[in-house]
Amino acid sequence: MTPETDTIETPSFCAALARLDQLARELRTGDLDERLARLPHDVAEAHRLKRILLDRSVKIREAIACLRGHARPIHPA
């Protein structure tokens, strides 16, 4: 890995959701050739953000279950 990839932090839930929304807006607007050129990168980023959002939502759901007293076993990350 390069030093740049070593320091990449996982965005917060809200930041990931906002970036996913921004990607969707960018795919609907602008020059078609530019959008097509960025498409592979944008799709890869969207998939990465989706995984982050799903992982975080599972943790949130488990935390809520614990607070309600219906705790499920927490799976190691």
mmCIF file of N, CA and C in Angstrom:
data_model
loop_
_atom_site.group_PDB
_atom_site.id
_atom_site.type_symbol
_atom_site.label_atom_id
_atom_site.label_comp_id
_atom_site.label_asym_id
_atom_site.label_seq_id
_atom_site.Cartn_x
_atom_site.Cartn_y
_atom_site.Cartn_z
ATOM 1 N N MET A 1 0.830 -1.190 0.000
ATOM 2 C CA MET A 1 0.000 0.000 0.000
ATOM 3 C C MET A 1 0.872 1.250 0.000
ATOM 4 N N THR A 2 0.328 2.284 -0.542
ATOM 5 C CA THR A 2 1.036 3.555 -0.540
ATOM 6 C C THR A 2 0.660 4.325 0.711
ATOM 7 N N PRO A 3 1.450 5.325 1.091
ATOM 8 C CA PRO A 3 1.102 6.124 2.268
ATOM 9 C C PRO A 3 -0.278 6.764 2.157
ATOM 10 N N GLU A 4 -0.705 7.094 0.955
ATOM 11 C CA GLU A 4 -2.017 7.713 0.785
ATOM 12 C C GLU A 4 -3.136 6.748 1.161
ATOM 13 N N THR A 5 -2.984 5.472 0.805
ATOM 14 C CA THR A 5 -4.041 4.511 1.118
ATOM 15 C C THR A 5 -3.986 4.069 2.568
ATOM 16 N N ASP A 6 -2.832 4.198 3.216
ATOM 17 C CA ASP A 6 -2.732 3.843 4.628
ATOM 18 C C ASP A 6 -3.535 4.791 5.502
ATOM 19 N N THR A 7 -3.689 6.033 5.073
ATOM 20 C CA THR A 7 -4.324 7.039 5.917
ATOM 21 C C THR A 7 -5.785 7.295 5.561
ATOM 22 N N ILE A 8 -6.344 6.539 4.623
ATOM 23 C CA ILE A 8 -7.742 6.745 4.248
ATOM 24 C C ILE A 8 -8.625 6.312 5.410
ATOM 25 N N GLU A 9 -9.494 7.206 5.844
ATOM 26 C CA GLU A 9 -10.402 6.898 6.936
ATOM 27 C C GLU A 9 -11.775 6.555 6.377
ATOM 28 N N THR A 10 -12.472 5.689 7.079
ATOM 29 C CA THR A 10 -13.832 5.348 6.694
ATOM 30 C C THR A 10 -14.727 6.529 7.032
ATOM 31 N N PRO A 11 -15.521 6.989 6.078
ATOM 32 C CA PRO A 11 -16.391 8.140 6.357
ATOM 33 C C PRO A 11 -17.490 7.771 7.352
ATOM 34 N N SER A 12 -18.009 8.774 8.018
ATOM 35 C CA SER A 12 -19.130 8.545 8.926
ATOM 36 C C SER A 12 -20.347 8.110 8.117
ATOM 37 N N PHE A 13 -21.353 7.624 8.813
ATOM 38 C CA PHE A 13 -22.589 7.190 8.155
ATOM 39 C C PHE A 13 -23.179 8.330 7.337
ATOM 40 N N CYS A 14 -23.276 9.511 7.957
ATOM 41 C CA CYS A 14 -23.869 10.671 7.265
ATOM 42 C C CYS A 14 -23.008 11.116 6.087
ATOM 43 N N ALA A 15 -21.687 11.098 6.256
ATOM 44 C CA ALA A 15 -20.798 11.505 5.169
ATOM 45 C C ALA A 15 -20.889 10.523 4.002
ATOM 46 N N ALA A 16 -20.965 9.232 4.300
ATOM 47 C CA ALA A 16 -21.089 8.228 3.236
ATOM 48 C C ALA A 16 -22.412 8.390 2.497
ATOM 49 N N LEU A 17 -23.479 8.646 3.242
ATOM 50 C CA LEU A 17 -24.791 8.843 2.628
ATOM 51 C C LEU A 17 -24.807 10.097 1.754
ATOM 52 N N ALA A 18 -24.184 11.169 2.243
ATOM 53 C CA ALA A 18 -24.117 12.416 1.472
ATOM 54 C C ALA A 18 -23.297 12.221 0.196
ATOM 55 N N ARG A 19 -22.184 11.491 0.285
ATOM 56 C CA ARG A 19 -21.349 11.254 -0.899
ATOM 57 C C ARG A 19 -22.082 10.386 -1.919
ATOM 58 N N LEU A 20 -22.825 9.389 -1.441
ATOM 59 C CA LEU A 20 -23.606 8.550 -2.347
ATOM 60 C C LEU A 20 -24.661 9.381 -3.072
ATOM 61 N N ASP A 21 -25.293 10.295 -2.355
ATOM 62 C CA ASP A 21 -26.276 11.191 -2.963
ATOM 63 C C ASP A 21 -25.608 12.096 -3.998
ATOM 64 N N GLN A 22 -24.414 12.592 -3.673
ATOM 65 C CA GLN A 22 -23.679 13.449 -4.607
ATOM 66 C C GLN A 22 -23.309 12.674 -5.874
ATOM 67 N N LEU A 23 -22.859 11.429 -5.717
ATOM 68 C CA LEU A 23 -22.537 10.605 -6.890
ATOM 69 C C LEU A 23 -23.764 10.414 -7.776
ATOM 70 N N ALA A 24 -24.905 10.161 -7.164
ATOM 71 C CA ALA A 24 -26.138 9.971 -7.939
ATOM 72 C C ALA A 24 -26.493 11.237 -8.705
ATOM 73 N N ARG A 25 -26.347 12.398 -8.060
ATOM 74 C CA ARG A 25 -26.652 13.662 -8.748
ATOM 75 C C ARG A 25 -25.685 13.902 -9.899
ATOM 76 N N GLU A 26 -24.399 13.605 -9.682
ATOM 77 C CA GLU A 26 -23.398 13.810 -10.729
ATOM 78 C C GLU A 26 -23.644 12.890 -11.927
ATOM 79 N N LEU A 27 -24.167 11.696 -11.683
ATOM 80 C CA LEU A 27 -24.456 10.773 -12.783
ATOM 81 C C LEU A 27 -25.630 11.243 -13.632
ATOM 82 N N ARG A 28 -26.486 12.081 -13.071
ATOM 83 C CA ARG A 28 -27.657 12.564 -13.808
ATOM 84 C C ARG A 28 -27.411 13.892 -14.514
ATOM 85 N N THR A 29 -26.322 14.566 -14.200
ATOM 86 C CA THR A 29 -26.083 15.891 -14.774
ATOM 87 C C THR A 29 -24.708 15.945 -15.438
ATOM 88 N N GLY A 30 -24.502 16.953 -16.245
ATOM 89 C CA GLY A 30 -23.197 17.162 -16.851
ATOM 90 C C GLY A 30 -23.060 16.540 -18.226
ATOM 91 N N ASP A 31 -21.859 16.623 -18.741
ATOM 92 C CA ASP A 31 -21.519 16.139 -20.069
ATOM 93 C C ASP A 31 -21.532 14.609 -20.101
ATOM 94 N N LEU A 32 -22.191 14.041 -21.091
ATOM 95 C CA LEU A 32 -22.327 12.590 -21.191
ATOM 96 C C LEU A 32 -20.970 11.900 -21.306
ATOM 97 N N ASP A 33 -20.069 12.424 -22.133
ATOM 98 C CA ASP A 33 -18.753 11.798 -22.297
ATOM 99 C C ASP A 33 -17.979 11.786 -20.984
ATOM 100 N N GLU A 34 -18.065 12.877 -20.246
ATOM 101 C CA GLU A 34 -17.378 12.962 -18.951
ATOM 102 C C GLU A 34 -17.980 11.963 -17.959
ATOM 103 N N ARG A 35 -19.304 11.866 -17.953
ATOM 104 C CA ARG A 35 -19.973 10.920 -17.051
ATOM 105 C C ARG A 35 -19.594 9.482 -17.389
ATOM 106 N N LEU A 36 -19.538 9.164 -18.681
ATOM 107 C CA LEU A 36 -19.171 7.807 -19.094
ATOM 108 C C LEU A 36 -17.720 7.494 -18.750
ATOM 109 N N ALA A 37 -16.849 8.482 -18.854
ATOM 110 C CA ALA A 37 -15.440 8.278 -18.521
ATOM 111 C C ALA A 37 -15.266 7.997 -17.026
ATOM 112 N N ARG A 38 -16.086 8.629 -16.196
ATOM 113 C CA ARG A 38 -15.994 8.457 -14.739
ATOM 114 C C ARG A 38 -16.789 7.260 -14.232
ATOM 115 N N LEU A 39 -17.613 6.666 -15.062
ATOM 116 C CA LEU A 39 -18.557 5.642 -14.619
ATOM 117 C C LEU A 39 -17.912 4.485 -13.844
ATOM 118 N N PRO A 40 -16.843 3.852 -14.340
ATOM 119 C CA PRO A 40 -16.260 2.733 -13.573
ATOM 120 C C PRO A 40 -15.804 3.157 -12.173
ATOM 121 N N HIS A 41 -15.171 4.304 -12.079
ATOM 122 C CA HIS A 41 -14.718 4.807 -10.775
ATOM 123 C C HIS A 41 -15.907 5.117 -9.874
ATOM 124 N N ASP A 42 -16.922 5.765 -10.421
ATOM 125 C CA ASP A 42 -18.097 6.138 -9.631
ATOM 126 C C ASP A 42 -18.860 4.909 -9.142
ATOM 127 N N VAL A 43 -18.970 3.891 -9.983
ATOM 128 C CA VAL A 43 -19.669 2.667 -9.580
ATOM 129 C C VAL A 43 -18.891 1.957 -8.473
ATOM 130 N N ALA A 44 -17.572 1.896 -8.610
ATOM 131 C CA ALA A 44 -16.753 1.267 -7.567
ATOM 132 C C ALA A 44 -16.885 2.017 -6.245
ATOM 133 N N GLU A 45 -16.874 3.338 -6.302
ATOM 134 C CA GLU A 45 -17.032 4.128 -5.084
ATOM 135 C C GLU A 45 -18.419 3.933 -4.483
ATOM 136 N N ALA A 46 -19.441 3.868 -5.323
ATOM 137 C CA ALA A 46 -20.805 3.658 -4.832
ATOM 138 C C ALA A 46 -20.930 2.307 -4.127
ATOM 139 N N HIS A 47 -20.311 1.270 -4.668
ATOM 140 C CA HIS A 47 -20.343 -0.046 -4.025
ATOM 141 C C HIS A 47 -19.616 -0.018 -2.685
ATOM 142 N N ARG A 48 -18.486 0.680 -2.635
ATOM 143 C CA ARG A 48 -17.736 0.798 -1.376
ATOM 144 C C ARG A 48 -18.575 1.523 -0.330
ATOM 145 N N LEU A 49 -19.226 2.605 -0.738
ATOM 146 C CA LEU A 49 -20.072 3.362 0.186
ATOM 147 C C LEU A 49 -21.263 2.531 0.654
ATOM 148 N N LYS A 50 -21.827 1.743 -0.250
ATOM 149 C CA LYS A 50 -22.956 0.885 0.121
ATOM 150 C C LYS A 50 -22.545 -0.111 1.197
ATOM 151 N N ARG A 51 -21.362 -0.718 1.040
ATOM 152 C CA ARG A 51 -20.883 -1.662 2.055
ATOM 153 C C ARG A 51 -20.684 -0.970 3.400
ATOM 154 N N ILE A 52 -20.133 0.237 3.373
ATOM 155 C CA ILE A 52 -19.936 0.998 4.608
ATOM 156 C C ILE A 52 -21.276 1.273 5.272
ATOM 157 N N LEU A 53 -22.252 1.727 4.483
ATOM 158 C CA LEU A 53 -23.572 2.043 5.034
ATOM 159 C C LEU A 53 -24.251 0.798 5.601
ATOM 160 N N LEU A 54 -24.146 -0.325 4.914
ATOM 161 C CA LEU A 54 -24.757 -1.559 5.416
ATOM 162 C C LEU A 54 -24.086 -2.029 6.700
ATOM 163 N N ASP A 55 -22.756 -1.970 6.747
ATOM 164 C CA ASP A 55 -22.040 -2.365 7.963
ATOM 165 C C ASP A 55 -22.433 -1.488 9.147
ATOM 166 N N ARG A 56 -22.498 -0.195 8.902
ATOM 167 C CA ARG A 56 -22.867 0.727 9.985
ATOM 168 C C ARG A 56 -24.313 0.526 10.416
ATOM 169 N N SER A 57 -25.203 0.259 9.478
ATOM 170 C CA SER A 57 -26.612 0.074 9.850
ATOM 171 C C SER A 57 -26.794 -1.195 10.684
ATOM 172 N N VAL A 58 -26.009 -2.236 10.413
ATOM 173 C CA VAL A 58 -26.066 -3.451 11.230
ATOM 174 C C VAL A 58 -25.622 -3.133 12.651
ATOM 175 N N LYS A 59 -24.556 -2.369 12.795
ATOM 176 C CA LYS A 59 -24.078 -1.997 14.132
ATOM 177 C C LYS A 59 -25.115 -1.155 14.871
ATOM 178 N N ILE A 60 -25.751 -0.251 14.152
ATOM 179 C CA ILE A 60 -26.795 0.581 14.768
ATOM 180 C C ILE A 60 -27.966 -0.296 15.207
ATOM 181 N N ARG A 61 -28.380 -1.208 14.352
ATOM 182 C CA ARG A 61 -29.492 -2.108 14.683
ATOM 183 C C ARG A 61 -29.159 -2.949 15.914
ATOM 184 N N GLU A 62 -27.921 -3.463 15.996
ATOM 185 C CA GLU A 62 -27.511 -4.258 17.152
ATOM 186 C C GLU A 62 -27.479 -3.414 18.419
ATOM 187 N N ALA A 63 -27.031 -2.170 18.309
ATOM 188 C CA ALA A 63 -27.000 -1.285 19.477
ATOM 189 C C ALA A 63 -28.412 -0.992 19.972
ATOM 190 N N ILE A 64 -29.333 -0.764 19.060
ATOM 191 C CA ILE A 64 -30.728 -0.513 19.442
ATOM 192 C C ILE A 64 -31.317 -1.752 20.111
ATOM 193 N N ALA A 65 -31.021 -2.926 19.573
ATOM 194 C CA ALA A 65 -31.512 -4.168 20.176
ATOM 195 C C ALA A 65 -30.966 -4.332 21.589
ATOM 196 N N CYS A 66 -29.699 -3.986 21.797
ATOM 197 C CA CYS A 66 -29.113 -4.066 23.139
ATOM 198 C C CYS A 66 -29.813 -3.109 24.090
ATOM 199 N N LEU A 67 -30.098 -1.911 23.627
ATOM 200 C CA LEU A 67 -30.779 -0.931 24.470
ATOM 201 C C LEU A 67 -32.185 -1.387 24.830
ATOM 202 N N ARG A 68 -32.825 -2.096 23.951
ATOM 203 C CA ARG A 68 -34.183 -2.589 24.210
ATOM 204 C C ARG A 68 -34.182 -3.865 25.046
ATOM 205 N N GLY A 69 -33.008 -4.439 25.255
ATOM 206 C CA GLY A 69 -32.928 -5.656 26.044
ATOM 207 C C GLY A 69 -33.053 -6.922 25.230
ATOM 208 N N HIS A 70 -33.072 -6.807 23.931
ATOM 209 C CA HIS A 70 -33.165 -7.968 23.044
ATOM 210 C C HIS A 70 -31.833 -8.139 22.318
ATOM 211 N N ALA A 71 -30.789 -8.194 23.093
ATOM 212 C CA ALA A 71 -29.447 -8.200 22.507
ATOM 213 C C ALA A 71 -29.196 -9.463 21.699
ATOM 214 N N ARG A 72 -28.647 -9.264 20.542
ATOM 215 C CA ARG A 72 -28.163 -10.356 19.710
ATOM 216 C C ARG A 72 -26.659 -10.425 19.915
ATOM 217 N N PRO A 73 -26.066 -11.567 19.681
ATOM 218 C CA PRO A 73 -24.609 -11.626 19.804
ATOM 219 C C PRO A 73 -23.959 -10.674 18.799
ATOM 220 N N ILE A 74 -23.004 -9.904 19.275
ATOM 221 C CA ILE A 74 -22.295 -8.968 18.397
ATOM 222 C C ILE A 74 -21.213 -9.736 17.660
ATOM 223 N N HIS A 75 -21.241 -9.625 16.354
ATOM 224 C CA HIS A 75 -20.269 -10.317 15.514
ATOM 225 C C HIS A 75 -19.000 -9.488 15.442
ATOM 226 N N PRO A 76 -17.837 -10.117 15.563
ATOM 227 C CA PRO A 76 -16.589 -9.349 15.455
ATOM 228 C C PRO A 76 -16.450 -8.723 14.080
ATOM 229 N N ALA A 77 -15.882 -7.539 14.048
ATOM 230 C CA ALA A 77 -15.743 -6.793 12.790
ATOM 231 C C ALA A 77 -14.714 -7.383 11.896
#
